[in-house]
Coordinates of C-alpha atoms (C1' of nucleotides) in Angstrom, one line a residue:
Chain A
X161 CA 9.4 10.4 22.8
X162 CA 8.6 13.4 21.5
X163 CA 12.1 14.2 20.2
X164 CA 11.6 11.0 18.3
X165 CA 8.8 12.3 16.6
X166 CA 11.0 15.8 15.7
X167 CA 13.7 14.2 14.5
X168 CA 11.6 11.8 12.7
X169 CA 9.3 14.7 10.8
X170 CA 13.5 16.1 10.4
X171 CA 14.4 13.4 8.2
X172 CA 11.3 13.2 6.3
X173 CA 11.7 16.7 5.2
X174 CA 15.0 17.2 4.1
X175 CA 14.7 14.0 2.2
X176 CA 11.5 12.2 1.8
X177 CA 10.2 9.8 2.9
X178 CA 13.1 6.7 1.8
X179 CA 15.2 8.9 4.2
X180 CA 13.4 7.9 6.9
X181 CA 15.1 4.4 8.5
X182 CA 16.5 3.7 11.9
X183 CA 19.0 3.1 11.5
X184 CA 19.8 7.2 9.9
X185 CA 16.7 7.7 13.0
X186 CA 19.1 6.4 15.8
X187 CA 22.5 8.1 14.6
X188 CA 20.6 11.4 14.9
X189 CA 19.4 10.6 18.6
X190 CA 22.6 9.3 19.5
X191 CA 21.1 5.9 20.5
X192 CA 20.9 2.9 19.1
X193 CA 18.3 1.0 16.4
X194 CA 16.5 -0.8 18.7
X195 CA 15.7 2.0 21.2
X196 CA 12.9 3.2 19.3
X197 CA 10.8 0.0 19.2
X198 CA 10.3 1.3 22.8
X199 CA 8.9 4.1 21.1
X200 CA 7.0 2.8 18.7
X201 CA 5.8 -1.0 17.9
X202 CA 6.8 -0.3 14.1
X203 CA 7.7 1.9 10.7
X204 CA 4.0 2.1 10.5
X205 CA 3.9 3.0 13.5
X206 CA 6.2 5.9 13.8
X207 CA 5.0 6.9 9.9
X208 CA 1.3 7.4 11.9
X209 CA 2.8 9.2 14.2
X210 CA 5.1 11.6 12.5
X211 CA 2.0 12.3 10.7
X212 CA -0.6 13.1 13.3
X213 CA 2.5 15.2 14.6
X214 CA 2.3 18.0 11.9
X215 CA -1.4 17.5 10.9
X216 CA -1.4 18.8 14.6
X217 CA 0.2 22.2 13.8
X218 CA -1.8 22.3 10.7
X219 CA -5.0 22.1 12.7
X220 CA -4.0 24.9 14.9
X221 CA -3.5 27.0 11.5
X222 CA -6.8 26.0 10.4
X223 CA -8.5 27.2 14.0
X224 CA -6.6 30.3 13.6
X225 CA -8.3 31.1 10.0
X226 CA -10.6 34.0 10.9
X227 CA -13.6 32.5 9.9
X228 CA -16.7 34.7 7.5
X229 CA -20.1 34.6 6.7
X230 CA -19.9 31.9 4.0
X231 CA -19.0 28.6 4.8
X232 CA -18.3 28.1 1.3
X233 CA -15.1 31.1 1.6
X234 CA -14.0 28.7 5.0
X235 CA -14.1 25.7 3.5
X236 CA -11.9 27.3 0.3
X237 CA -9.5 28.9 2.8
X238 CA -9.2 26.0 4.9
X239 CA -8.1 23.8 2.4
X240 CA -6.1 26.0 0.6
X241 CA -4.0 25.7 4.1
X242 CA -3.5 22.6 3.9
X243 CA -2.4 22.1 0.8
X244 CA 0.1 24.8 1.8
X245 CA 1.4 22.2 4.2
X246 CA 1.4 19.2 1.9
X247 CA 3.3 21.4 -0.9
X248 CA 6.3 22.2 2.3
X249 CA 5.8 18.8 3.1
X250 CA 5.7 16.1 0.2
X251 CA 6.0 13.0 2.4
X252 CA 3.0 14.4 3.9
X253 CA 0.4 14.0 0.9
X254 CA 0.8 10.1 0.8
X255 CA 0.5 9.7 4.6
X256 CA -2.2 11.7 5.4
X257 CA -5.7 10.9 5.8
X258 CA -4.1 6.9 6.6
X259 CA -5.5 5.1 9.6
X260 CA -8.0 8.3 11.0
X261 CA -8.9 6.3 14.6
X262 CA -5.2 6.3 15.4
X263 CA -4.2 9.8 14.2
X264 CA -6.2 12.4 16.0
X265 CA -5.2 14.3 14.2
X266 CA -6.4 14.2 11.3
X267 CA -9.7 13.5 12.7
X268 CA -10.4 17.1 14.4
X269 CA -9.2 17.9 10.2
X270 CA -12.0 16.5 9.0
X271 CA -14.0 17.7 11.8
X272 CA -13.6 21.2 11.3
X273 CA -13.9 20.8 7.5
X274 CA -17.0 19.2 8.2
X275 CA -18.5 21.8 10.4
X276 CA -18.5 24.0 7.7
X277 CA -21.1 22.2 5.6
X278 CA -23.3 22.2 9.2
X279 CA -24.0 25.7 8.0
X280 CA -25.5 24.5 4.2
X281 CA -28.6 23.1 3.3
X282 CA -27.6 19.7 2.6
X283 CA -28.4 16.2 3.2
X284 CA -26.0 14.2 6.0
X285 CA -25.1 12.1 2.9
X286 CA -24.4 15.5 0.7
X287 CA -22.1 16.6 3.9
X288 CA -20.5 13.5 4.1
X289 CA -20.1 13.7 0.1
X290 CA -19.1 17.1 -0.4
X291 CA -15.7 16.7 2.6
X292 CA -15.1 13.9 0.9
X293 CA -14.8 15.8 -2.3
X294 CA -12.8 18.7 -1.1
X295 CA -10.5 16.2 0.9
X296 CA -10.5 14.5 -2.6
X297 CA -8.5 17.6 -4.6
X298 CA -6.6 18.3 -1.9
X299 CA -5.1 14.7 -1.9
X300 CA -5.6 14.2 -5.5
X301 CA -4.0 17.8 -6.7
X302 CA -1.3 17.3 -4.1
X303 CA -0.3 13.9 -4.6
X304 CA 0.0 14.6 -8.5
X305 CA 2.6 17.2 -7.7
X306 CA 4.5 15.5 -4.7
X307 CA 6.1 13.1 -7.6
X308 CA 9.9 13.8 -6.6
X309 CA 11.5 15.9 -9.5
X310 CA 14.2 14.3 -10.8
X311 CA 17.6 14.1 -8.7
X312 CA 18.9 17.3 -11.4
X313 CA 16.1 19.4 -10.3
X314 CA 16.9 18.8 -6.8
X315 CA 20.6 19.2 -6.9
X316 CA 19.4 23.0 -8.4
X317 CA 21.6 21.9 -11.6
X318 CA 18.4 22.6 -13.8
X319 CA 15.8 25.2 -12.7
X320 CA 11.7 24.3 -12.4
X321 CA 11.2 26.2 -15.4
X322 CA 13.8 24.4 -17.2
X323 CA 12.5 21.5 -16.3
X324 CA 8.7 22.0 -17.1
X325 CA 9.9 23.2 -20.7
X326 CA 11.7 20.5 -21.5
X327 CA 8.8 18.4 -21.0
X328 CA 6.9 21.3 -22.9
X329 CA 9.1 21.0 -25.8
X330 CA 9.1 17.4 -26.6
X331 CA 5.2 17.6 -26.3
X332 CA 5.7 20.2 -28.6
X333 CA 7.4 17.4 -31.0
X334 CA 4.3 15.0 -30.8
X335 CA 2.0 15.0 -33.9
X336 CA -0.5 17.6 -33.7
X337 CA -3.2 15.3 -35.3
X338 CA -3.6 13.1 -33.0
X339 CA -2.1 14.9 -29.9
X340 CA -4.8 18.2 -30.1
X341 CA -5.3 18.4 -26.9
X342 CA -2.0 18.8 -25.7
X343 CA -1.1 21.0 -28.9
X344 CA -3.6 23.6 -27.1
X345 CA -2.3 23.2 -23.1
X346 CA 1.1 22.8 -24.2
X347 CA 1.9 26.8 -23.6
X348 CA -0.1 26.6 -20.6
X349 CA 1.9 23.5 -18.8
X350 CA 4.9 25.5 -20.0
X351 CA 5.8 27.2 -16.6
X352 CA 2.5 26.5 -15.2
X353 CA 2.0 27.4 -11.6
X354 CA 0.7 24.3 -9.2
X355 CA -0.6 26.3 -7.1
X356 CA -3.3 28.0 -9.3
X357 CA -3.8 24.5 -11.0
X358 CA -5.0 23.4 -7.4
X359 CA -7.1 26.8 -7.2
X360 CA -8.9 26.0 -9.9
X361 CA -9.2 22.2 -9.5
X362 CA -10.9 23.5 -6.0
X363 CA -13.2 26.3 -7.3
X364 CA -14.8 23.8 -9.5
X365 CA -15.2 21.4 -6.7
X366 CA -16.6 24.7 -4.9
X367 CA -19.0 26.0 -7.4
X368 CA -20.6 22.5 -7.7
X369 CA -21.1 22.2 -3.6
X370 CA -22.7 26.1 -4.0
X371 CA -25.0 24.9 -6.4
X372 CA -26.1 22.3 -4.6
X373 CA -26.6 23.7 -1.5
X374 CA -28.4 26.8 -3.3
X375 CA -26.5 29.5 -1.8
Chain B
X249 CA 9.6 -8.5 -22.2
X250 CA 6.0 -9.3 -22.6
X251 CA 6.3 -11.8 -19.8
X252 CA 8.5 -10.1 -17.1
X253 CA 5.5 -7.3 -16.9
X254 CA 2.7 -9.8 -17.3
X255 CA 4.2 -11.2 -14.2
X256 CA 4.4 -8.3 -12.6
X257 CA 1.5 -7.3 -12.7
X258 CA -0.5 -10.8 -11.7
X259 CA 2.2 -10.1 -8.6
X260 CA 1.2 -6.7 -7.7
X261 CA -2.7 -7.4 -8.0
X262 CA -2.3 -10.6 -6.0
X263 CA -0.2 -9.0 -3.4
X264 CA 0.0 -5.4 -4.1
X265 CA 3.1 -3.1 -4.7
X266 CA 5.2 -4.6 -1.2
X267 CA 4.6 -9.0 -2.9
X268 CA 6.7 -7.3 -6.4
X269 CA 10.4 -7.8 -5.9
X270 CA 12.9 -8.9 -8.2
X271 CA 13.4 -12.4 -6.5
X272 CA 10.0 -12.8 -6.3
X273 CA 9.5 -12.1 -9.9
X274 CA 12.9 -14.1 -10.8
X275 CA 11.5 -17.2 -9.1
X276 CA 8.5 -17.1 -11.2
X277 CA 9.9 -16.2 -14.4
X278 CA 12.3 -19.4 -13.5
X279 CA 15.2 -17.8 -13.6
X280 CA 17.9 -15.5 -11.5
X281 CA 17.3 -12.1 -10.2
X282 CA 20.2 -10.0 -11.8
X283 CA 18.5 -11.7 -15.6
X284 CA 15.9 -9.1 -15.0
X285 CA 18.0 -6.4 -15.5
X286 CA 18.7 -6.8 -19.1
X287 CA 15.0 -5.5 -19.3
X288 CA 15.1 -3.0 -17.0
X289 CA 17.2 -0.8 -15.3
X290 CA 16.1 -0.6 -12.2
X291 CA 12.7 -0.9 -9.9
X292 CA 11.7 2.1 -10.4
X293 CA 11.5 1.6 -14.6
X294 CA 9.9 -1.3 -13.8
X295 CA 7.0 -0.1 -11.7
X296 CA 6.7 2.4 -14.9
X297 CA 6.2 0.1 -17.7
X298 CA 3.8 -2.1 -15.9
X299 CA 1.8 0.9 -14.8
X300 CA 1.8 1.7 -18.4
X301 CA 0.9 -1.8 -19.3
X302 CA -1.8 -1.8 -17.4
X303 CA -2.7 1.9 -18.5
X304 CA -3.3 0.2 -21.8
X305 CA -5.7 -2.2 -21.2
X306 CA -7.9 1.6 -19.5
X307 CA -7.1 3.5 -22.2
X308 CA -8.2 0.9 -24.9
X309 CA -11.6 0.6 -23.0
X310 CA -11.9 4.5 -23.4
X311 CA -11.4 4.6 -26.9
X312 CA -14.4 2.2 -26.7
X313 CA -17.0 4.2 -24.8
X314 CA -19.1 4.8 -27.2
X315 CA -19.8 8.6 -27.2
X316 CA -22.4 11.2 -26.7
X317 CA -23.2 14.3 -28.0
X318 CA -22.6 15.7 -24.9
X319 CA -19.1 16.4 -24.0
X320 CA -19.6 16.4 -20.0
X321 CA -21.5 12.9 -20.2
X322 CA -18.3 11.9 -22.0
X323 CA -16.2 12.8 -19.3
X324 CA -18.1 11.4 -16.9
X325 CA -17.7 7.9 -18.7
X326 CA -14.2 8.1 -19.0
X327 CA -13.6 8.8 -15.6
X328 CA -15.8 6.1 -14.0
X329 CA -13.5 3.8 -16.3
X330 CA -10.6 4.7 -14.9
X331 CA -11.5 4.9 -11.5
X332 CA -12.8 1.3 -12.0
X333 CA -9.6 0.1 -13.2
X334 CA -8.1 1.5 -10.3
X335 CA -10.7 -0.2 -7.8
X336 CA -9.7 -3.2 -8.9
X337 CA -5.9 -2.8 -8.5
X338 CA -5.0 -0.5 -5.4
X339 CA -1.6 -0.5 -6.7
X340 CA -2.3 1.5 -9.7
X341 CA -3.0 5.1 -8.2
X342 CA 0.1 5.8 -6.3
X343 CA 2.0 5.2 -9.8
X344 CA -0.7 6.1 -12.3
X345 CA 0.6 9.6 -14.1
X346 CA 4.0 9.3 -13.1
X347 CA 6.6 10.1 -15.4
X348 CA 4.3 11.0 -18.4
X349 CA 6.6 11.2 -20.7
X350 CA 8.2 7.5 -20.6
X351 CA 4.9 6.1 -19.8
X352 CA 3.0 6.5 -23.1
X353 CA -0.5 5.5 -22.5
X354 CA -1.0 7.7 -19.3
X355 CA -0.5 11.0 -21.8
X356 CA -2.8 9.2 -24.6
X357 CA -5.6 8.8 -21.5
X358 CA -4.6 12.6 -20.8
X359 CA -5.2 13.8 -24.6
X360 CA -7.8 11.5 -24.7
X361 CA -9.8 13.3 -21.5
X362 CA -8.4 16.6 -22.7
X363 CA -10.0 16.1 -26.1
X364 CA -13.9 16.2 -24.5
X365 CA -13.0 19.3 -23.1
X366 CA -12.0 21.0 -26.6
X367 CA -15.5 20.3 -27.2
X368 CA -16.2 22.9 -24.5
X369 CA -16.0 27.2 -24.8
X370 CA -13.2 27.5 -22.9
X371 CA -9.9 29.3 -23.0
X372 CA -7.1 27.1 -23.6
X373 CA -6.2 27.8 -19.5
X374 CA -9.5 26.4 -18.5
X375 CA -9.2 23.2 -20.6
X376 CA -5.7 22.5 -18.8
X377 CA -6.6 22.9 -15.3
X378 CA -9.9 21.2 -17.0
X379 CA -8.4 18.0 -16.6
X380 CA -5.9 19.0 -14.3
X381 CA -9.1 18.7 -11.8
X382 CA -10.9 15.5 -13.8
X383 CA -7.2 13.1 -12.8
X384 CA -7.2 15.3 -9.4
X385 CA -10.7 13.5 -7.8
X386 CA -10.4 10.6 -10.0
X387 CA -7.0 10.3 -8.1
X388 CA -7.3 11.6 -5.1
X389 CA -10.4 9.4 -3.7
X390 CA -9.0 6.3 -5.7
X391 CA -5.9 7.5 -3.0
X392 CA -8.2 7.4 -0.3
X393 CA -9.7 4.5 -0.2
X394 CA -6.8 2.0 -2.1
X395 CA -5.2 2.3 1.6
X396 CA -4.7 -1.2 2.4
X397 CA -7.2 -2.6 4.7
X398 CA -5.9 -4.4 8.1
X399 CA -5.1 -7.9 7.7
X400 CA -7.8 -9.3 9.0
X401 CA -10.3 -7.6 6.5
X402 CA -8.0 -9.1 3.7
X403 CA -8.4 -12.5 5.1
X404 CA -11.7 -12.7 5.5
X405 CA -11.7 -12.7 8.7
X406 CA -14.1 -9.5 9.1
X407 CA -16.0 -8.3 6.3
X408 CA -15.9 -4.8 5.4
X409 CA -19.0 -4.2 7.2
X410 CA -17.9 -5.1 10.2
X411 CA -15.1 -3.5 10.0
X412 CA -16.9 0.3 8.5
X413 CA -19.1 -0.7 11.3
X414 CA -16.4 -1.0 14.4
X415 CA -14.8 2.5 13.1
X416 CA -18.2 3.8 13.0
X417 CA -18.9 3.2 16.6
X418 CA -15.9 4.5 17.4
X419 CA -17.2 7.7 15.9
X420 CA -20.5 7.3 17.3
X421 CA -18.4 7.6 21.3
X422 CA -17.2 11.1 20.4
X423 CA -18.3 13.7 22.5
X424 CA -21.2 15.4 20.3
X425 CA -20.5 18.5 21.4
X426 CA -17.1 18.1 20.1
X427 CA -17.3 16.4 17.0
X428 CA -21.0 17.7 15.9
X429 CA -20.1 16.9 12.2
X430 CA -18.7 13.5 12.9
X431 CA -21.9 12.9 14.7
X432 CA -24.2 14.1 11.6
X433 CA -22.7 11.6 9.3
X434 CA -21.2 8.7 11.0
X435 CA -24.6 6.7 9.7
X436 CA -24.0 7.7 6.1
X437 CA -20.7 6.4 6.5
X438 CA -21.5 3.1 8.2
X439 CA -21.7 0.7 4.8
X440 CA -21.1 3.7 2.5
X441 CA -20.1 3.0 -0.8
X442 CA -17.1 4.0 -2.4
X443 CA -17.9 4.3 -5.5
X444 CA -21.2 6.4 -4.7
X445 CA -18.7 9.1 -3.0
X446 CA -16.4 9.4 -5.7
X447 CA -19.5 9.7 -8.3
X448 CA -20.0 12.7 -5.7
X449 CA -17.5 14.2 -6.0
X450 CA -16.9 13.9 -9.4
X451 CA -20.6 15.0 -9.6
X452 CA -19.4 18.5 -7.7
X453 CA -16.4 18.9 -10.7
X454 CA -18.4 18.5 -13.7
X455 CA -21.3 20.7 -12.4
X456 CA -18.6 23.3 -11.7
X457 CA -17.4 22.8 -15.1
X458 CA -20.2 22.8 -17.0
X459 CA -21.4 26.4 -15.3
X460 CA -17.9 27.5 -16.3
X461 CA -18.4 26.8 -20.1
X462 CA -21.7 27.8 -19.9
X463 CA -23.3 25.1 -21.9
Chain C
dA244 C1' 11.9 2.1 33.0
dC245 C1' 14.9 2.7 29.3
dC246 C1' 18.6 1.4 26.1
dT247 C1' 22.3 -1.6 24.1
dG248 C1' 25.2 -5.6 20.2
dA249 C1' 24.4 -8.3 17.2
dA250 C1' 22.0 -11.5 14.8
dC251 C1' 18.1 -12.0 11.2
dA252 C1' 16.0 -12.6 6.8
dC253 C1' 14.9 -9.5 3.6
dC254 C1' 15.7 -5.9 -0.2
dG255 C1' 17.8 -3.5 -5.0
dT256 C1' 21.4 -3.8 -7.7
dT257 C1' 26.3 -4.9 -9.6
dC258 C1' 29.9 -7.5 -12.0
dA259 C1' 33.3 -11.3 -13.8
dA260 C1' 31.9 -15.0 -15.7
dG261 C1' 29.3 -18.3 -18.6
dT262 C1' 26.5 -19.6 -23.6
Chain D
dA202 C1' 22.0 -11.1 -27.1
dC203 C1' 20.8 -13.1 -23.3
dC204 C1' 21.3 -15.4 -18.5
dT205 C1' 23.8 -16.7 -13.8
dG206 C1' 25.8 -17.0 -9.2
dA207 C1' 28.2 -14.8 -5.8
dA208 C1' 28.9 -10.6 -3.3
dC209 C1' 28.2 -5.7 -1.8
dA210 C1' 25.4 -2.4 1.2
dC211 C1' 21.3 -1.8 2.9
dC212 C1' 16.2 -2.6 5.0
dG213 C1' 12.7 -3.8 9.1
dT214 C1' 12.5 -6.6 13.1
dT215 C1' 13.8 -9.2 17.2
dC216 C1' 16.2 -10.7 21.0
dA217 C1' 19.0 -11.9 25.1
dA218 C1' 21.1 -8.8 28.2
dG219 C1' 22.1 -4.8 30.1
dT220 C1' 21.5 -0.4 33.5

DNA sequence: ACCTGAACACCGTTCAAGT
DNA sequence: ACCTGAACACCGTTCAAGT
């Protein structure tokens, strides 16, 4: 069972979600396709368990964070840890937080985030929404960034900078009267850092939260 | 071409992303499978064009919004309009904002959101991040909510309230010492409103943005 | 308890051939 | 310019049969 999940995660890491097929997995395990059905009932369950497996590692990282006297700072550190994990495993964004009942580690992660809000002066209603908002920012930004870049970028034939640059170039050719905003930010877009973008989005939410808590 | 997209969107609306197959689409169009390849080069392009097709309608709604003297209020109205569209078409969340170069309407929508930030006292860098953050909140919350509920809920055999209630019940049975946050918010979760949850997340981001702009 | 080969019904995509 | 039938290589899943 353990090796089934390990190999499944390895396939996902190496070539993304489409690479995880029962046939590819069976080959790596040195067995037949049908064998896997003794461990999981369906592909959906396989993905759920594989996701929970890696979320367990993220949870361990989050539990190892030092912690401070400011719950907002602690929330920030946790969110960044989670985001980093998704950046390194783009397939994770799509499956994370599905089936919280089955995926025990996602629930524990949710609990850990929520515990920080218990230290803030908020209503239960506000706490519930605060954690949803933070998870939303992480997943939203991660999904936005996790889209498979074209094959040429994966090949290494074209660098990320070149790819962004080409994009930026088509934007520069748009009519400035019709697309004033695109022209305003095209130099920011060109060569931008994903982590920086995430940090800013997170900071807006945390600022709003801090104001709400009067802290 | 127009009817290909219309029928593709109809299939997606009726039964979600897995229902859109070339064979199902061909049958509805009364032709052969291979015919579709005269209009689109691949399934990816079909999905991109179908997405762009409905984003066009969302864009029209957004352009029809009255507008006010407060750019933050206008951003809120636009984000809510976009969110509503995704709630009614859960498949949209996954494909929205992919391939902005091909999908002209997504780019125009992005531009429209960004134009509001031009009315705020921000740097170009902050404007770029602000729009990314807002799109992130919309997509993140929508993806979180857009997950297919179990078959029994779709059937109507079990109501959404019953489904949430069952979930809540398993949470109530967790050890309160180990899951204090889950116990704190379980009554909020039980029977919660998705739109309400989205509004709160959006408000935190907009509050942060307003503070940043000193407005 | 654990694994297998072979089949089933389904995919996206291609291609030579038609009008 | 537009459409077709038939095939190809691939899927997830099942099942009777093996150890």
